[in-house]
XYZ file of C-alpha atoms in Angstrom:
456
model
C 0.000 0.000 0.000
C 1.603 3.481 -0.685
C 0.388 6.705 0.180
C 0.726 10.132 -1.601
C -0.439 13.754 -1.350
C -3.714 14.885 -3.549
C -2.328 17.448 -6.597
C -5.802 18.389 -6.652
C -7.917 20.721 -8.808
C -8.411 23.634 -6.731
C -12.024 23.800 -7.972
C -12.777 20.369 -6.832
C -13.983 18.620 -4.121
C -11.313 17.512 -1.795
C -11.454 14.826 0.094
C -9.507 14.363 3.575
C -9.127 10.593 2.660
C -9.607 8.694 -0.677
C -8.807 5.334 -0.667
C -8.943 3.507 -4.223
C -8.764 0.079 -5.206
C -10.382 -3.291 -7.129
C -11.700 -4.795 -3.739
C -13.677 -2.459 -1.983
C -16.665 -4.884 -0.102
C -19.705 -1.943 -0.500
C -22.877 -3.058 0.007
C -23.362 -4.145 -3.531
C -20.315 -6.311 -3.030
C -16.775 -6.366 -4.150
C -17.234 -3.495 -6.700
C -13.798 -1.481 -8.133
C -14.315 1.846 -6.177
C -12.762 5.082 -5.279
C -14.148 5.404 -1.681
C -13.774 9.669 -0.445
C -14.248 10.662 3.237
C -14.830 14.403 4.924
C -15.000 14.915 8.472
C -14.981 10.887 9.267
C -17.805 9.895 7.241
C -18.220 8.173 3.518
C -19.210 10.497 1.312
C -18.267 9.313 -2.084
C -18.382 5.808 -2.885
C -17.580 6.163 -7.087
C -16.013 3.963 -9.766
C -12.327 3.564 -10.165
C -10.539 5.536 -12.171
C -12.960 8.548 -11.291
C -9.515 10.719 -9.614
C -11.354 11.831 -6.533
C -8.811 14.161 -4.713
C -7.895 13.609 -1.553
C -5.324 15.461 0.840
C -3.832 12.059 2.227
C -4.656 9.268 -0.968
C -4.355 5.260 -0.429
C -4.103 3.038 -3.442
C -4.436 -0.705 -2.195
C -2.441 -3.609 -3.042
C -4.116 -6.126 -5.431
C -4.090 -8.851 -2.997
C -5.784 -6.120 -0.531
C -9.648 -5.626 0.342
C -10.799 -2.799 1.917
C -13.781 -4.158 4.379
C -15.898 -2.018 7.047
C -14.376 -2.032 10.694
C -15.449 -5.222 12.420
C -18.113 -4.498 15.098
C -17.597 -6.901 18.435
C -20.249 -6.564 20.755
C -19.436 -9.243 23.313
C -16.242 -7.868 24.816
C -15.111 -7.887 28.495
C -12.153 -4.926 28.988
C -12.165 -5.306 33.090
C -11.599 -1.755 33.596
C -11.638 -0.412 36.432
C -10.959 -3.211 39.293
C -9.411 -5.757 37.385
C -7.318 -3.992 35.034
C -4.592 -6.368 35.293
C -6.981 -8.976 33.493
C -7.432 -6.648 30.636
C -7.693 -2.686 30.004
C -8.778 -0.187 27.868
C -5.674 0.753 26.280
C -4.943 -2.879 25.465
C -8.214 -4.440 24.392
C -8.500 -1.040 21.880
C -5.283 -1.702 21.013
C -6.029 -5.516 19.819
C -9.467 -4.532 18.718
C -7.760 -2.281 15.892
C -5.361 -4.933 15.016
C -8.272 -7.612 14.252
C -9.937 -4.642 12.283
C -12.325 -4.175 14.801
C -13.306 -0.378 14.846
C -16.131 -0.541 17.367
C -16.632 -2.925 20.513
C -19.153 -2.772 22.968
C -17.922 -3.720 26.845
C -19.790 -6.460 28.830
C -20.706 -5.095 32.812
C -19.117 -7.943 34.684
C -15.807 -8.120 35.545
C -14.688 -4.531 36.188
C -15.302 -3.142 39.570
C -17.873 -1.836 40.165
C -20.483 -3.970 37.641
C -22.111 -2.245 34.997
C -25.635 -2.120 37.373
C -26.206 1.768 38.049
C -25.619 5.032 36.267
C -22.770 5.749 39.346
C -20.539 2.749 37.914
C -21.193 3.652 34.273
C -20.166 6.652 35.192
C -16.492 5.249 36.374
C -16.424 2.974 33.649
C -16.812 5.973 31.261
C -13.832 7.878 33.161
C -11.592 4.927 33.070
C -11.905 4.680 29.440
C -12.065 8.025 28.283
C -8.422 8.997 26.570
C -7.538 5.320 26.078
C -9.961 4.086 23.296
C -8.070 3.442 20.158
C -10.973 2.164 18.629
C -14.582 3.482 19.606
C -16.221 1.934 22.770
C -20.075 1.385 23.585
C -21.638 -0.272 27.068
C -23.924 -2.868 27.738
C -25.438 -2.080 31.383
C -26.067 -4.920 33.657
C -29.225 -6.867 35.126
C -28.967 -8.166 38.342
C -31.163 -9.178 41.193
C -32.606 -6.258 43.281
C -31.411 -3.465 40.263
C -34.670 -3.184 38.340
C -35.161 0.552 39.380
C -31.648 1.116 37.666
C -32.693 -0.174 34.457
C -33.993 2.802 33.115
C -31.431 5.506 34.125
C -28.999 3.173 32.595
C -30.872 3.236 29.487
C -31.074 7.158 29.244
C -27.689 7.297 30.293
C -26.795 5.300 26.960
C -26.070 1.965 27.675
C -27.048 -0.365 24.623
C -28.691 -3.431 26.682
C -28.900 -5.208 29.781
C -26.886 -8.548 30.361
C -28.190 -10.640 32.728
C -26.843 -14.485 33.685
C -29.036 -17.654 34.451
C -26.297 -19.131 36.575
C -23.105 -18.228 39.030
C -21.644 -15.708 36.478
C -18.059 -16.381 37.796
C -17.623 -13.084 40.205
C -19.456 -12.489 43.516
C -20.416 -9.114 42.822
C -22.257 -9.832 39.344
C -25.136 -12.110 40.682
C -27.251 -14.159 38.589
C -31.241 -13.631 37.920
C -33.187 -16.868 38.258
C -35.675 -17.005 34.931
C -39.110 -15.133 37.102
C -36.577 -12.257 37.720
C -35.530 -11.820 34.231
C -38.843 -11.963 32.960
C -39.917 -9.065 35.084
C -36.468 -7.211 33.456
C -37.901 -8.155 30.381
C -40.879 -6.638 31.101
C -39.460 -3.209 32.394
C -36.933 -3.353 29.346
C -39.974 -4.173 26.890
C -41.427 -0.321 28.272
C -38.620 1.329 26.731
C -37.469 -0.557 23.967
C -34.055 -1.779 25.183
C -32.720 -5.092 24.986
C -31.856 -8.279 27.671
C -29.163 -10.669 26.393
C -28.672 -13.541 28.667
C -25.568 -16.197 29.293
C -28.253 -18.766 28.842
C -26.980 -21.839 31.066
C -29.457 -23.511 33.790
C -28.072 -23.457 37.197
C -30.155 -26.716 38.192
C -28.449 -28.817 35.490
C -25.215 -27.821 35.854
C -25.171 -28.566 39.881
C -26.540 -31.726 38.802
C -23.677 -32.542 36.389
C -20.853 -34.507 36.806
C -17.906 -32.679 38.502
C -14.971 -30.502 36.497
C -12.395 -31.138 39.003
C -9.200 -32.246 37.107
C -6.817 -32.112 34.111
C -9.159 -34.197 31.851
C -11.273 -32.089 29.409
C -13.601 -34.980 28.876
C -14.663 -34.475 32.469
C -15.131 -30.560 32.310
C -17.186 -30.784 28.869
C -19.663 -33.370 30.844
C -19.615 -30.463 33.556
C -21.621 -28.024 31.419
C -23.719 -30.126 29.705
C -25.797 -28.870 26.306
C -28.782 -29.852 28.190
C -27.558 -27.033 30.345
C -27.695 -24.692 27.465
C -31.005 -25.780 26.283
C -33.181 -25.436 29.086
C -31.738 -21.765 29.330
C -32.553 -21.230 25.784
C -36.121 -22.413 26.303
C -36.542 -20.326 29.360
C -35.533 -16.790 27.481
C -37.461 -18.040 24.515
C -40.747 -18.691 26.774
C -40.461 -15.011 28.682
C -39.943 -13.047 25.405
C -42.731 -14.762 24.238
C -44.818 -13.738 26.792
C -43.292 -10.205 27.972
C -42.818 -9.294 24.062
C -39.261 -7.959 25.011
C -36.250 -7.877 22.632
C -34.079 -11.100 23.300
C -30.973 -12.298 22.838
C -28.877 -15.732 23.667
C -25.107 -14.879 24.187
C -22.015 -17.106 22.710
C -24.634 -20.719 21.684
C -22.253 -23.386 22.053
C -25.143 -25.868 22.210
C -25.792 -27.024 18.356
C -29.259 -28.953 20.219
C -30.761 -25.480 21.057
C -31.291 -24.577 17.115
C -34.603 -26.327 16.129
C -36.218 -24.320 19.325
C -34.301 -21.294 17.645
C -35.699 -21.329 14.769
C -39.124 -22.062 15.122
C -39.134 -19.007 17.974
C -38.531 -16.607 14.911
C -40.924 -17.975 12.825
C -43.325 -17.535 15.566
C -42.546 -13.638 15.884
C -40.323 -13.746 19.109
C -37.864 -11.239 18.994
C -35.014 -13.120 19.098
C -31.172 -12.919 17.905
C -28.260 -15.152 18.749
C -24.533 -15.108 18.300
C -21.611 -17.659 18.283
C -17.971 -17.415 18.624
C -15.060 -17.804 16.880
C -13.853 -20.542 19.806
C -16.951 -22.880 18.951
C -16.616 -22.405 15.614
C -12.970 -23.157 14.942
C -11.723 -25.557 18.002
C -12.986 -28.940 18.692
C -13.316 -30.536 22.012
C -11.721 -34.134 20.738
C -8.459 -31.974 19.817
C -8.235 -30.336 23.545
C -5.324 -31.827 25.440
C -6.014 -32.574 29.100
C -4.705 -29.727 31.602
C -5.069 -27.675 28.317
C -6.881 -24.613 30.473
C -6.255 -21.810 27.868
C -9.425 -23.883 25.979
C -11.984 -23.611 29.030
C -14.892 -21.345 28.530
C -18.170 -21.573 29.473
C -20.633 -23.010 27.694
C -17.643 -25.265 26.418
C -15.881 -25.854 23.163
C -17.858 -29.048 22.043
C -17.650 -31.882 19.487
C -16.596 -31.722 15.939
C -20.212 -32.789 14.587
C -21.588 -29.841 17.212
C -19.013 -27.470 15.009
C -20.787 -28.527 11.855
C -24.421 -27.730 12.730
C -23.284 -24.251 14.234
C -21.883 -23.436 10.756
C -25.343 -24.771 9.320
C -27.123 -22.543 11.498
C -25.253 -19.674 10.864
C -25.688 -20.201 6.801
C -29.695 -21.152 7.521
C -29.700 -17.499 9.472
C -30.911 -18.898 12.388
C -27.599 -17.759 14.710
C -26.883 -14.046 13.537
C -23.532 -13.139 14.068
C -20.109 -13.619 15.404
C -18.693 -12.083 18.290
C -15.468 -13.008 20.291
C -16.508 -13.298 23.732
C -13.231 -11.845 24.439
C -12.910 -12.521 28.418
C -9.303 -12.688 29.482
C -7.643 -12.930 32.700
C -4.139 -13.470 34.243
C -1.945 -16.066 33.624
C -2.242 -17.455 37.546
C -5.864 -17.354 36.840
C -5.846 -20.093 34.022
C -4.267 -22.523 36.553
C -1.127 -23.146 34.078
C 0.445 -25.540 36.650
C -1.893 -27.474 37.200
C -4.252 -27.454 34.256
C -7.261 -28.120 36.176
C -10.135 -27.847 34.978
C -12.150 -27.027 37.920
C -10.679 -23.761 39.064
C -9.166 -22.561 36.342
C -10.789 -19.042 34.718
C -13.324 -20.048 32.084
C -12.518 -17.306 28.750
C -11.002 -16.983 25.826
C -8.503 -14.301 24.429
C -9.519 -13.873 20.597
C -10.318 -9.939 20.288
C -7.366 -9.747 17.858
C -7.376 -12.664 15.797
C -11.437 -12.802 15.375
C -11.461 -11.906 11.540
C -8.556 -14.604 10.275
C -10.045 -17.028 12.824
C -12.990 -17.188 11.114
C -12.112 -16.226 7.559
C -9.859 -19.492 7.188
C -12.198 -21.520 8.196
C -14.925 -19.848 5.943
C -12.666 -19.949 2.982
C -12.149 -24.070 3.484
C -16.246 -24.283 3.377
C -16.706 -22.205 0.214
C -18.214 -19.414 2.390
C -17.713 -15.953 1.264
C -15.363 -12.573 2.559
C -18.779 -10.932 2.223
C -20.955 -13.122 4.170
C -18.006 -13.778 7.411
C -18.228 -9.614 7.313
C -22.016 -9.275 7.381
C -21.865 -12.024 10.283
C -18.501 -9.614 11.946
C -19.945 -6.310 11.329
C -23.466 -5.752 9.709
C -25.043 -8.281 12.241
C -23.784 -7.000 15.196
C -24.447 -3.575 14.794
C -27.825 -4.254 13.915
C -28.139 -6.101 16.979
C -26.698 -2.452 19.118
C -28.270 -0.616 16.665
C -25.769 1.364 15.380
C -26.884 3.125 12.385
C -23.354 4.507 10.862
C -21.146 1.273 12.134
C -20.775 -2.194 9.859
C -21.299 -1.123 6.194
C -19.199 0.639 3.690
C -21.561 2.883 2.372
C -22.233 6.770 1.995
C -23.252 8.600 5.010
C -21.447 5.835 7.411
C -18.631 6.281 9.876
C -15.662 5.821 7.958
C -13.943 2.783 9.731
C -12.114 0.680 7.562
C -10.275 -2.584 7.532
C -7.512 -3.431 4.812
C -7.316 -7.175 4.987
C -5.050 -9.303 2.557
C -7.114 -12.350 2.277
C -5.211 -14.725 0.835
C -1.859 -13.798 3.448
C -0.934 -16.600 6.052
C 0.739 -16.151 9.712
C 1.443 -18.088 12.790
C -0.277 -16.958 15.548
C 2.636 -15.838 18.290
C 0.564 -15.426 21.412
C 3.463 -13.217 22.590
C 3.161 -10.295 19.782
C -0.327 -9.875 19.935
C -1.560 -7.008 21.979
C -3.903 -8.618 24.247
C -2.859 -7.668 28.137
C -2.420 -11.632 29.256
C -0.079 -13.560 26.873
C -2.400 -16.743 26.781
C -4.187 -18.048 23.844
C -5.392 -21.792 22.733
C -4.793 -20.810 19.172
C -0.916 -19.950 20.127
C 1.165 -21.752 17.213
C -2.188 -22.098 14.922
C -1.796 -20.915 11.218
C -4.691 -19.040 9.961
C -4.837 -17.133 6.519
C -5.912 -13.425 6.278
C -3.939 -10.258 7.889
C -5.307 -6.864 9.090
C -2.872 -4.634 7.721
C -3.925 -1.237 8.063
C -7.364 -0.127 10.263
C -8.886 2.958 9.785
C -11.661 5.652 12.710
C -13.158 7.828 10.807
C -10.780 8.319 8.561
C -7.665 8.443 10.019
C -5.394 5.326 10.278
C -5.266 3.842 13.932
C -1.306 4.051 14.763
C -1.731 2.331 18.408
C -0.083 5.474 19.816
C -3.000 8.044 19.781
C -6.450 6.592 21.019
C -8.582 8.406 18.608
C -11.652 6.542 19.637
C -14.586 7.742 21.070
C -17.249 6.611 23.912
C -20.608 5.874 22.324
C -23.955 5.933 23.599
C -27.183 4.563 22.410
C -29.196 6.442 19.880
C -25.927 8.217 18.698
C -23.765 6.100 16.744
């Protein structure tokens, strides 16, 4: 890629970015485009060969394909209170190297919780001046918080997590399913949104134990029937509350049929996957292998294949990291068990190529991984000027060379915690250059901004 200065007609319009090349993913597809942007937003999406003038000009590379920023909305940053696990500066950082532009940050795991306007409001000073890459909140639903629901809302916040079991940390407690249908039902009043960690507390203290190195043992921990009888419960109260719902990182491929016929029915209902159930499979998991745990689990190869089926049907939505790192101690390295080791995955970073060569081996399109990595999910927030290329958008680009392979080196990737199960893998597609608004992120100067709902 190779940048020069505009020698512009004075009487022209002059762009403050042009960017031109024969791979630019609009939303008529891979068209040959000149793309020009003024004051961070697209407005002139033309042919090639048109000579828009711009004052900074990028021609790409042929092997290069200039895609909309990546949108992650399932993101834990940990900042404030458990910074060491992961911070702003760091997850923006990674964010922008995955070609991620916008991510929105889960309310568990940073101290104080996400649960009242008083915590957003520290959460929004502990990120301000440290975004690289722009940053949106999901508030959090706990028990005894209803009353905060709706200052949360006005403050900006884009939804309301809630979790159907022990979400990991004491101070995030979970809703059983009558409380989280009376969320629903304050939520449905104003039009916001609940997305649930949808795994049944009764099934899972019923389950065999995770104690141990073996992975075998943990999987039969957190069984699917675990996930399904969630599923069923947030299905049955947006049914009957009418609220928005969505089921967070479906690991379960069981939980699909019940899916689907829910939409057909009219509930409002989305769901995402991740890249970690998409990609890994539970029969190649070593024992004491503890970078792998999550929760739901990685699961079987044929589970892989009917997630990919469902995504292709439409019947899962999008793709979203579930980016929920920790420290090293944390993950129980010496010992590799199981049992008390953090459940979460690092992937922020490598999301794109993660999924990309996969799709590529399947005969799956650049266009369709980016509508599930970008379009989707900002439908789901509701951002109106994130996850297209198109005119009147934020202008947040990714230049991604497709067809270029790496080895992922879990020490050079920006992610606080140096701990990854896809250390060593070898995907194909690299980010090369990310763009905010127009202006190339240099992971020096956090350009990003803090968004809130209704204005993005």
């Amino acid at each position: 890629m190779t940048k020069e200065q505009s020698t512009a007609d004075p009487g022209s319009t002059v762009f403050d970015l042009v960017i031109r090349g024969r791979r630019i993913l609009t939303t008529a597809g891979l068209r040959e485009r000149e793309v020009g942007v003024v004051n961070g937003t697209v407005t002139a999406i033309v042919p090639f060969g048109s000579g828009l003038a711009g004052r900074v000009t990028v021609d790409l590379q042929d092997d290069e394909t200039l895609l909309p920023g990546l949108v992650d909305s399932h993101v834990h940053v940990n900042e404030p209170g458990r910074t060491e696990w992961e911070g702003f500066a760091s997850a923006t950082r990674a964010a922008a190297a995955g070609g991620v532009t916008t991510i929105i940050d889960m309310p568990l795991n940073s101290i104080p919780p996400t649960v009242d306007v008083e915590a957003l409001r520290q959460k929004r000073a502990a990120a301000e001046d440290q975004a690289f890459v722009d940053v949106g909140f999901w508030g959090g639903a706990i028990p005894g918080n209803t009353s905060e629901l709706r200052g949360l809302h006005d403050a900006g916040v884009f939804g309301f997590k809630c979790f159907l079991l022990h979400s990991g940390v004491d101070e995030f407690p979970h809703l059983e399913a009558d409380e989280m249908e009376a969320d629903m039902a304050e939520l449905k009043t104003f039009d916001s949104l609940m997305i649930v960690h949808a795994e049944d507390s009764r099934s899972i203290d019923r389950a065999p134990s995770a104690e141990g190195d073996q992975y075998d043992k943990f999987l039969a921990s957190r069984p699917r029937g675990a996930e399904n009888m969630a599923i069923a419960e947030v299905i049955e109260r947006a049914r009957w509350t009418g609220a928005r719902a969505h089921v967070l990182h479906l690991s379960s491929s069981d939980a699909l049929p019940m899916i689907a016929s829910a939409k057909r029915d009219g509930v409002k209902l989305t769901v995402e996957t991740c890249p970690h159930y998409l990609t890994l499979l539970a029969e190649e998991i070593p024992n004491g292998a503890t970078a792998f745990k999550c929760c739901p689990p990685i699961r079987e190869a044929s589970n892989r294949e009917l997630l990919w089926k469902g995504l292709e049907d439409g019947i899962i939505d999008c793709i979203v990291s579930d980016h929920s790192p920790s420290t090293l101690d944390l993950k129980d390295l010496e010992n590799g068990d199981f049992g008390v080791a953090w459940g979460g995955v690092s992937s922020l970073q490598l999301g794109l190529s993660l999924i990309w060569t996969e799709a590529r081996l399947r005969g799956i399109a650049l266009e369709q991984v980016v509508e599930w990595m970008s379009q989707r999910p900002a439908a789901l927030a509701r951002l109106t000027r994130k996850g297209r290329l198109a005119l009147g958008y934020d202008a947040d680009f990714a230049v991604f060379a497709a067809d270029e392979s790496f080895i992922v080196d879990v020490d050079k990737l920006h992610h606080k915690n140096a701990i990854s199960p896809y250390d060593k893998k070898p995907l194909v597609g690299v980010v090369r250059r990310t763009y905010l608004r127009g202006v190339e992120v240099d992971g020096e100067t956090p350009t990003g901004q803090l968004l809130r709902r209704g204005s993005a």
